[in-house]
XYZ file of N, CA and C in Angstrom:
510
model
N 31.590 -9.380 41.242
C 31.133 -8.493 41.119
C 31.901 -7.401 42.064
N 31.523 -6.278 42.162
C 32.081 -5.385 42.875
C 30.597 -4.182 43.526
N 31.541 -3.091 43.922
C 30.373 -2.867 45.166
C 30.947 -1.397 44.821
N 29.745 -0.828 43.890
C 30.342 0.923 43.205
C 30.063 1.783 44.573
N 30.998 3.168 45.007
C 30.274 4.317 45.790
C 29.611 4.566 45.567
N 28.874 5.238 46.434
C 28.084 6.184 46.104
C 29.175 7.768 45.888
N 27.468 8.326 44.764
C 27.968 9.486 43.892
C 26.966 10.356 44.926
N 27.139 12.126 45.689
C 26.343 12.271 45.720
C 26.672 13.480 44.936
N 27.549 14.062 44.545
C 27.611 15.606 43.894
C 26.462 15.350 42.380
N 26.020 15.944 43.384
C 24.758 16.377 42.195
C 23.705 15.169 41.412
N 24.367 13.775 41.183
C 23.517 13.254 40.963
C 22.730 12.145 41.508
N 22.222 12.564 43.282
C 21.991 12.055 43.831
C 23.347 10.262 44.387
N 22.426 10.053 45.269
C 23.326 8.612 45.769
C 22.157 7.310 45.221
N 23.517 6.690 44.314
C 23.201 4.649 43.506
C 24.266 4.227 44.657
N 23.580 3.060 45.177
C 24.483 2.700 45.212
C 24.049 0.881 44.948
N 24.503 -0.115 44.665
C 25.015 -1.101 43.739
C 25.576 -2.141 43.986
N 25.746 -2.935 42.969
C 26.213 -4.381 42.862
C 26.801 -4.263 41.340
N 28.352 -4.046 41.074
C 28.298 -4.340 39.432
C 28.961 -5.526 38.905
N 28.477 -6.758 37.991
C 29.331 -7.434 37.929
C 30.482 -7.485 36.727
N 31.536 -7.485 37.474
C 32.687 -6.854 36.176
C 33.259 -7.426 35.571
N 32.453 -8.788 35.151
C 32.633 -10.057 33.976
C 31.862 -9.340 33.085
N 31.202 -8.104 32.549
C 30.963 -7.122 31.723
C 32.025 -7.086 30.943
N 32.857 -5.827 31.737
C 34.007 -5.817 31.241
C 33.677 -4.387 30.100
N 32.819 -3.239 30.530
C 32.958 -2.210 30.691
C 33.868 -0.544 30.701
N 33.534 0.363 30.925
C 34.925 1.237 30.864
C 33.771 2.290 31.620
N 32.589 1.900 32.418
C 31.570 3.129 33.075
C 30.931 1.864 34.041
N 30.301 2.775 35.370
C 29.951 2.163 36.311
C 28.783 1.735 35.674
N 27.776 0.466 35.984
C 27.061 0.172 36.022
C 26.119 -0.640 37.513
N 25.182 -0.052 37.245
C 24.433 -1.096 38.640
C 23.478 -2.105 38.166
N 23.870 -3.206 38.287
C 23.254 -5.007 37.405
C 22.133 -5.289 39.034
N 22.519 -4.758 40.180
C 21.598 -5.135 41.665
C 21.434 -3.132 41.972
N 20.722 -2.949 42.012
C 20.336 -1.323 43.205
C 20.065 -2.051 44.489
N 20.392 -1.188 45.314
C 20.563 -1.406 46.419
C 19.911 -0.252 47.375
N 19.716 1.022 46.683
C 19.256 2.361 46.654
C 18.888 3.005 45.567
N 18.267 3.838 45.790
C 18.497 5.474 44.527
C 17.929 6.081 45.687
N 18.427 7.174 45.748
C 17.808 8.631 45.475
C 18.427 9.706 45.614
N 17.042 10.387 45.518
C 17.443 11.905 44.001
C 18.408 12.657 44.677
N 19.094 13.037 43.767
C 20.149 14.294 44.588
C 19.793 15.289 45.135
N 20.333 16.099 46.313
C 20.031 17.335 46.659
C 20.519 18.229 46.169
N 19.668 19.367 46.212
C 19.833 20.802 45.256
C 20.173 21.185 46.715
N 21.677 22.245 46.026
C 22.878 22.682 46.805
C 21.935 23.826 47.216
N 22.415 24.375 48.170
C 21.362 25.670 48.503
C 22.692 26.262 48.861
N 23.242 26.073 51.016
C 24.750 26.204 51.556
C 24.874 24.993 52.452
N 26.382 25.762 52.510
C 26.840 25.015 52.661
C 26.576 23.961 54.498
N 25.907 24.583 54.964
C 25.278 24.397 56.302
C 24.142 23.381 56.092
N 23.451 23.635 54.666
C 22.315 22.438 54.175
C 22.987 21.426 53.922
N 24.537 21.546 52.191
C 24.923 20.136 51.983
C 25.802 19.496 52.960
N 26.087 19.531 54.027
C 27.073 19.043 54.498
C 26.898 17.778 55.145
N 25.351 18.021 56.291
C 24.553 17.546 56.745
C 23.631 16.497 55.921
N 23.438 16.526 54.849
C 23.017 15.687 53.547
C 23.917 15.201 52.804
N 24.981 15.466 53.041
C 25.923 14.366 52.254
C 26.366 13.331 53.073
N 26.569 14.102 54.471
C 27.136 13.115 55.530
C 26.088 11.954 55.477
N 24.709 12.070 55.588
C 23.404 11.650 55.724
C 23.556 10.539 54.621
N 23.901 11.248 53.300
C 24.032 9.955 51.651
C 25.179 8.807 52.206
N 26.358 9.411 52.085
C 27.335 8.798 52.942
C 27.098 7.788 54.091
N 26.040 7.823 54.987
C 26.135 7.136 55.764
C 24.914 5.779 55.334
N 24.330 6.384 54.197
C 23.037 5.058 54.067
C 24.185 4.913 52.740
N 24.471 5.112 52.267
C 25.289 4.452 51.177
C 26.169 2.945 51.393
N 27.187 2.729 53.328
C 27.257 2.290 53.886
C 26.688 1.410 54.373
N 25.424 1.592 54.409
C 24.872 0.734 54.789
C 24.254 -0.072 54.084
N 24.056 0.190 52.821
C 23.803 -0.258 52.008
C 24.599 -1.334 51.435
N 25.584 -0.541 51.069
C 26.907 -1.981 50.815
C 26.884 -2.799 51.754
N 27.104 -2.645 52.972
C 26.892 -3.802 53.996
C 25.769 -4.619 53.680
N 24.708 -4.429 53.359
C 23.150 -4.848 52.770
C 24.129 -5.785 52.112
N 24.432 -5.117 50.115
C 24.824 -6.333 49.749
C 25.551 -7.303 49.536
N 26.895 -6.793 50.679
C 27.654 -8.483 51.046
C 27.100 -8.498 52.261
N 25.963 -8.640 52.118
C 25.724 -9.538 53.073
C 24.734 -10.540 52.214
N 24.383 -10.016 51.212
C 23.161 -10.369 50.130
C 24.168 -11.441 49.475
N 25.025 -11.093 49.169
C 26.263 -11.991 48.331
C 27.223 -12.126 48.937
N 27.693 -13.276 49.986
C 28.649 -13.175 50.581
C 29.253 -13.999 49.713
N 28.844 -14.594 48.687
C 29.693 -16.005 48.105
C 29.058 -16.030 46.792
N 29.263 -16.192 46.119
C 29.521 -17.048 44.255
C 28.256 -17.566 44.115
N 27.986 -19.031 45.731
C 26.961 -19.646 44.460
C 26.277 -18.646 45.483
N 25.687 -17.557 46.205
C 25.012 -17.086 46.500
C 24.280 -15.950 45.314
N 25.328 -15.004 44.720
C 24.964 -14.913 43.500
C 24.343 -15.429 42.314
N 24.708 -16.813 41.905
C 24.265 -17.483 41.215
C 22.752 -17.570 41.473
N 22.756 -18.075 42.989
C 21.218 -18.538 43.531
C 20.660 -17.129 43.096
N 20.979 -16.223 43.744
C 20.265 -14.764 42.710
C 20.008 -14.608 41.943
N 20.764 -15.071 41.012
C 20.737 -14.844 39.517
C 19.899 -16.046 39.066
N 19.740 -16.761 39.020
C 19.273 -17.720 38.264
C 17.138 -18.137 39.069
N 17.024 -17.924 39.818
C 15.825 -17.594 40.337
C 14.808 -16.183 40.089
N 15.473 -15.292 39.142
C 14.783 -14.404 38.631
C 13.938 -14.487 37.509
N 12.564 -14.070 37.649
C 11.381 -14.653 36.575
C 12.391 -14.020 35.837
N 11.805 -15.011 34.445
C 12.655 -14.352 33.090
C 12.264 -13.255 32.646
N 11.968 -12.549 31.948
C 12.024 -11.562 31.573
C 12.127 -11.172 29.948
N 11.747 -11.943 29.039
C 11.860 -11.555 27.144
C 12.688 -9.897 26.928
N 13.152 -9.757 26.735
C 13.862 -8.659 26.339
C 14.718 -8.258 26.916
N 15.467 -9.017 28.047
C 16.727 -8.609 29.165
C 17.424 -9.278 29.487
N 18.366 -9.300 27.757
C 19.072 -10.561 27.548
C 19.806 -10.609 28.740
N 20.929 -9.605 29.529
C 21.759 -9.470 30.391
C 20.925 -10.187 31.377
N 20.183 -10.123 31.965
C 19.834 -11.224 33.132
C 19.884 -12.445 33.170
N 19.921 -13.227 31.714
C 20.414 -14.509 31.678
C 21.995 -14.573 31.424
N 22.281 -13.924 30.553
C 23.973 -13.991 30.077
C 24.149 -14.115 31.995
N 24.483 -12.856 32.701
C 24.381 -12.722 33.640
C 24.264 -14.026 35.135
N 23.162 -14.757 34.476
C 22.394 -15.673 35.450
C 23.940 -17.388 34.792
N 23.895 -17.279 33.582
C 24.664 -18.260 32.709
C 25.469 -17.780 33.623
N 26.542 -16.742 33.427
C 28.385 -17.098 33.491
C 28.204 -17.504 34.955
N 27.125 -16.631 36.405
C 26.966 -17.412 37.221
C 27.193 -18.749 37.720
N 26.128 -19.073 36.997
C 26.063 -20.845 36.483
C 27.387 -21.327 36.460
N 27.860 -21.695 35.560
C 28.583 -22.325 35.128
C 30.039 -21.545 35.770
N 30.592 -20.959 36.863
C 30.846 -20.446 37.951
C 31.516 -21.649 38.686
N 29.903 -21.400 39.615
C 29.500 -22.081 40.926
C 29.484 -23.523 39.693
N 29.613 -24.388 39.107
C 29.598 -25.857 38.225
C 28.256 -26.160 38.243
N 27.754 -25.128 37.764
C 26.188 -25.962 37.311
C 26.000 -25.970 35.507
N 27.051 -26.436 34.914
C 26.397 -25.757 33.350
C 25.790 -26.484 32.347
N 24.318 -27.259 32.803
C 22.974 -27.413 32.945
C 22.319 -25.540 32.238
N 22.622 -25.446 33.461
C 21.543 -23.910 34.108
C 21.942 -23.064 32.662
N 23.609 -23.553 32.741
C 24.736 -22.015 32.552
C 23.980 -22.011 31.264
N 24.328 -23.580 29.979
C 23.599 -23.404 29.103
C 22.514 -23.105 28.308
N 21.527 -23.209 29.166
C 19.798 -22.538 29.572
C 19.976 -21.491 29.245
N 21.116 -20.866 30.384
C 20.490 -19.220 30.226
C 20.989 -19.056 29.125
N 22.399 -19.743 29.006
C 23.313 -19.027 27.814
C 22.629 -18.854 26.519
N 21.010 -20.051 26.246
C 20.023 -19.880 24.794
C 19.704 -19.299 25.067
N 18.788 -18.490 26.051
C 18.242 -17.696 26.278
C 18.125 -16.258 25.620
N 19.758 -15.825 26.129
C 20.291 -15.271 25.158
C 20.708 -15.089 23.614
N 20.384 -16.295 23.349
C 21.214 -16.289 21.954
C 19.928 -16.545 20.750
N 18.624 -16.539 22.301
C 17.275 -16.510 21.035
C 16.606 -15.020 21.123
N 17.323 -14.160 21.683
C 16.754 -12.818 21.350
C 17.055 -12.779 19.906
N 16.415 -11.720 19.842
C 16.430 -10.752 18.591
C 17.775 -9.927 18.699
N 19.548 -9.523 17.496
C 19.792 -9.265 17.928
C 19.798 -7.572 17.507
N 18.976 -6.279 18.339
C 19.014 -5.402 17.591
C 19.531 -4.699 17.002
N 20.604 -4.667 17.996
C 22.568 -3.284 18.306
C 23.434 -4.349 18.134
N 24.234 -3.533 17.817
C 25.234 -3.722 18.100
C 25.742 -4.857 19.219
N 25.441 -4.092 20.448
C 25.495 -4.710 21.361
C 25.232 -5.340 22.206
N 23.565 -6.447 21.273
C 23.936 -7.312 21.252
C 24.244 -8.443 20.602
N 24.428 -7.894 19.245
C 25.715 -9.166 18.542
C 26.765 -9.257 19.740
N 27.298 -8.270 20.209
C 28.391 -8.559 20.277
C 28.485 -9.913 21.761
N 26.799 -9.224 22.644
C 26.685 -9.904 23.775
C 26.309 -11.525 23.668
N 25.676 -11.682 22.333
C 25.130 -13.222 21.509
C 27.072 -13.898 21.362
N 28.028 -13.468 20.803
C 29.115 -13.564 20.711
C 29.730 -14.277 21.860
N 29.387 -13.467 23.078
C 30.148 -14.115 24.278
C 29.458 -15.240 24.905
N 28.283 -14.978 24.147
C 27.281 -16.621 25.099
C 27.263 -17.288 24.594
N 27.696 -17.396 23.516
C 28.033 -18.092 22.547
C 29.392 -18.779 22.769
N 31.147 -18.411 23.187
C 31.841 -18.571 23.717
C 31.686 -19.687 24.669
N 31.393 -18.336 25.311
C 30.859 -19.341 27.001
C 29.961 -20.491 27.158
N 28.086 -20.415 26.447
C 28.174 -21.917 26.144
C 28.819 -22.632 25.558
N 29.603 -22.697 25.079
C 30.307 -24.088 24.556
C 31.175 -24.042 25.652
N 32.665 -23.655 26.641
C 32.932 -23.730 27.263
C 32.628 -24.055 28.667
N 31.206 -24.347 29.290
C 30.140 -23.586 30.290
C 30.527 -25.780 30.786
N 30.873 -26.061 30.384
C 31.098 -27.404 31.621
C 32.657 -27.357 31.480
N 33.174 -26.321 31.345
C 34.547 -26.531 31.968
C 34.922 -25.400 32.725
N 35.066 -25.891 33.956
C 34.465 -24.760 35.034
C 36.215 -24.141 34.863
N 36.868 -24.365 34.998
C 37.827 -23.280 35.504
C 38.214 -22.741 33.225
N 37.970 -23.252 32.428
C 37.323 -22.257 31.504
C 37.167 -21.053 31.307
N 36.053 -20.794 32.368
C 34.915 -20.291 32.594
C 35.674 -19.167 33.401
N 36.112 -19.960 34.713
C 36.763 -19.464 35.431
C 38.162 -18.210 34.829
N 38.503 -18.920 33.798
C 39.325 -18.308 33.560
C 39.195 -17.116 32.510
N 37.301 -17.148 31.980
C 37.037 -16.201 30.972
C 36.647 -14.980 31.469
N 36.463 -15.385 32.577
C 35.364 -14.046 34.013
C 37.335 -13.162 34.391
N 37.537 -14.103 35.204
C 39.526 -13.750 35.182
C 39.718 -12.479 34.714
N 39.696 -12.827 33.615
C 40.047 -12.165 31.905
C 39.266 -10.803 32.149
N 37.836 -11.110 31.882
C 36.689 -9.768 31.530
C 37.416 -8.867 32.623
N 37.167 -9.256 34.575
C 36.927 -8.420 35.532
C 38.100 -7.616 35.716
N 39.644 -8.605 35.306
C 40.545 -7.950 35.266
C 41.233 -6.556 34.101
N 39.913 -6.808 33.280
C 39.951 -5.825 32.322
C 38.989 -4.612 32.085
N 38.035 -5.196 33.199
C 36.976 -3.985 33.540
C 37.964 -3.275 34.622
N 38.385 -4.237 35.863
C 38.470 -3.282 37.273
C 40.020 -1.819 35.938
N 40.994 -2.944 35.331
C 41.511 -2.357 34.558
C 40.938 -0.840 33.811
N 40.011 -0.625 32.662
C 39.870 0.191 32.312
C 38.739 1.195 33.425
N 38.104 0.517 34.782
C 37.596 1.661 35.212
C 38.868 2.564 36.362
N 40.042 2.099 36.473
C 41.254 2.282 36.946
C 40.447 1.561 38.472
N 41.096 0.544 38.179
C 40.337 0.241 39.942
C 41.866 -1.124 40.634
N 42.762 -1.355 40.890
C 43.684 -1.856 41.350
C 42.692 -3.152 40.716
N 44.271 -4.547 40.448
C 44.220 -5.228 40.274
C 43.671 -6.083 41.880
N 43.251 -7.355 41.539
C 43.322 -8.526 43.453
C 42.929 -10.061 42.075
N 43.160 -10.749 43.018
C 43.157 -11.950 42.761
C 41.669 -12.484 43.476
N 41.218 -12.912 42.009
C 39.978 -13.353 42.480
C 39.714 -14.193 43.411
N 38.506 -14.858 44.169
C 38.206 -15.603 44.686
C 37.253 -16.927 43.812
N 37.687 -17.149 43.254
C 36.252 -18.256 42.099
C 37.077 -19.198 42.423
N 36.212 -20.211 43.660
C 36.580 -21.882 43.743
C 35.108 -22.747 44.457
């Protein structure tokens, strides 16, 4: 999990949590904290206070997300407690990973089976199901899941130009 920085230049403000185990090369918002529509630029005098207020809001929302998700068990509880939404493959995918990482292979496998029941209508869905199949097989082996997540997060951080960090998965 990583918290994405605020964006204010023409795109409004969007602060949320991003699950880096998705291993993508772009920012994604898997848990929204706040969305604020763009502020049209008129003058420097108007823009500076608006940008400062957006930054203040972003900092407050990042703090709230860190309080909501202080540790992996909190992430797993949140992800596995959400209602099942047919067609939202990533909900179950993320819940499965979180459950496996915290040592709940039964819940993890149930979540991955939901991913596998989705009709793969696009190539990205086929890829997600391939990963889910792999994770389903290793779900009882917490060390193997942790190694998979560590590789995915390292790769994603690299693609996003973020410095490597040691993951604290325990």
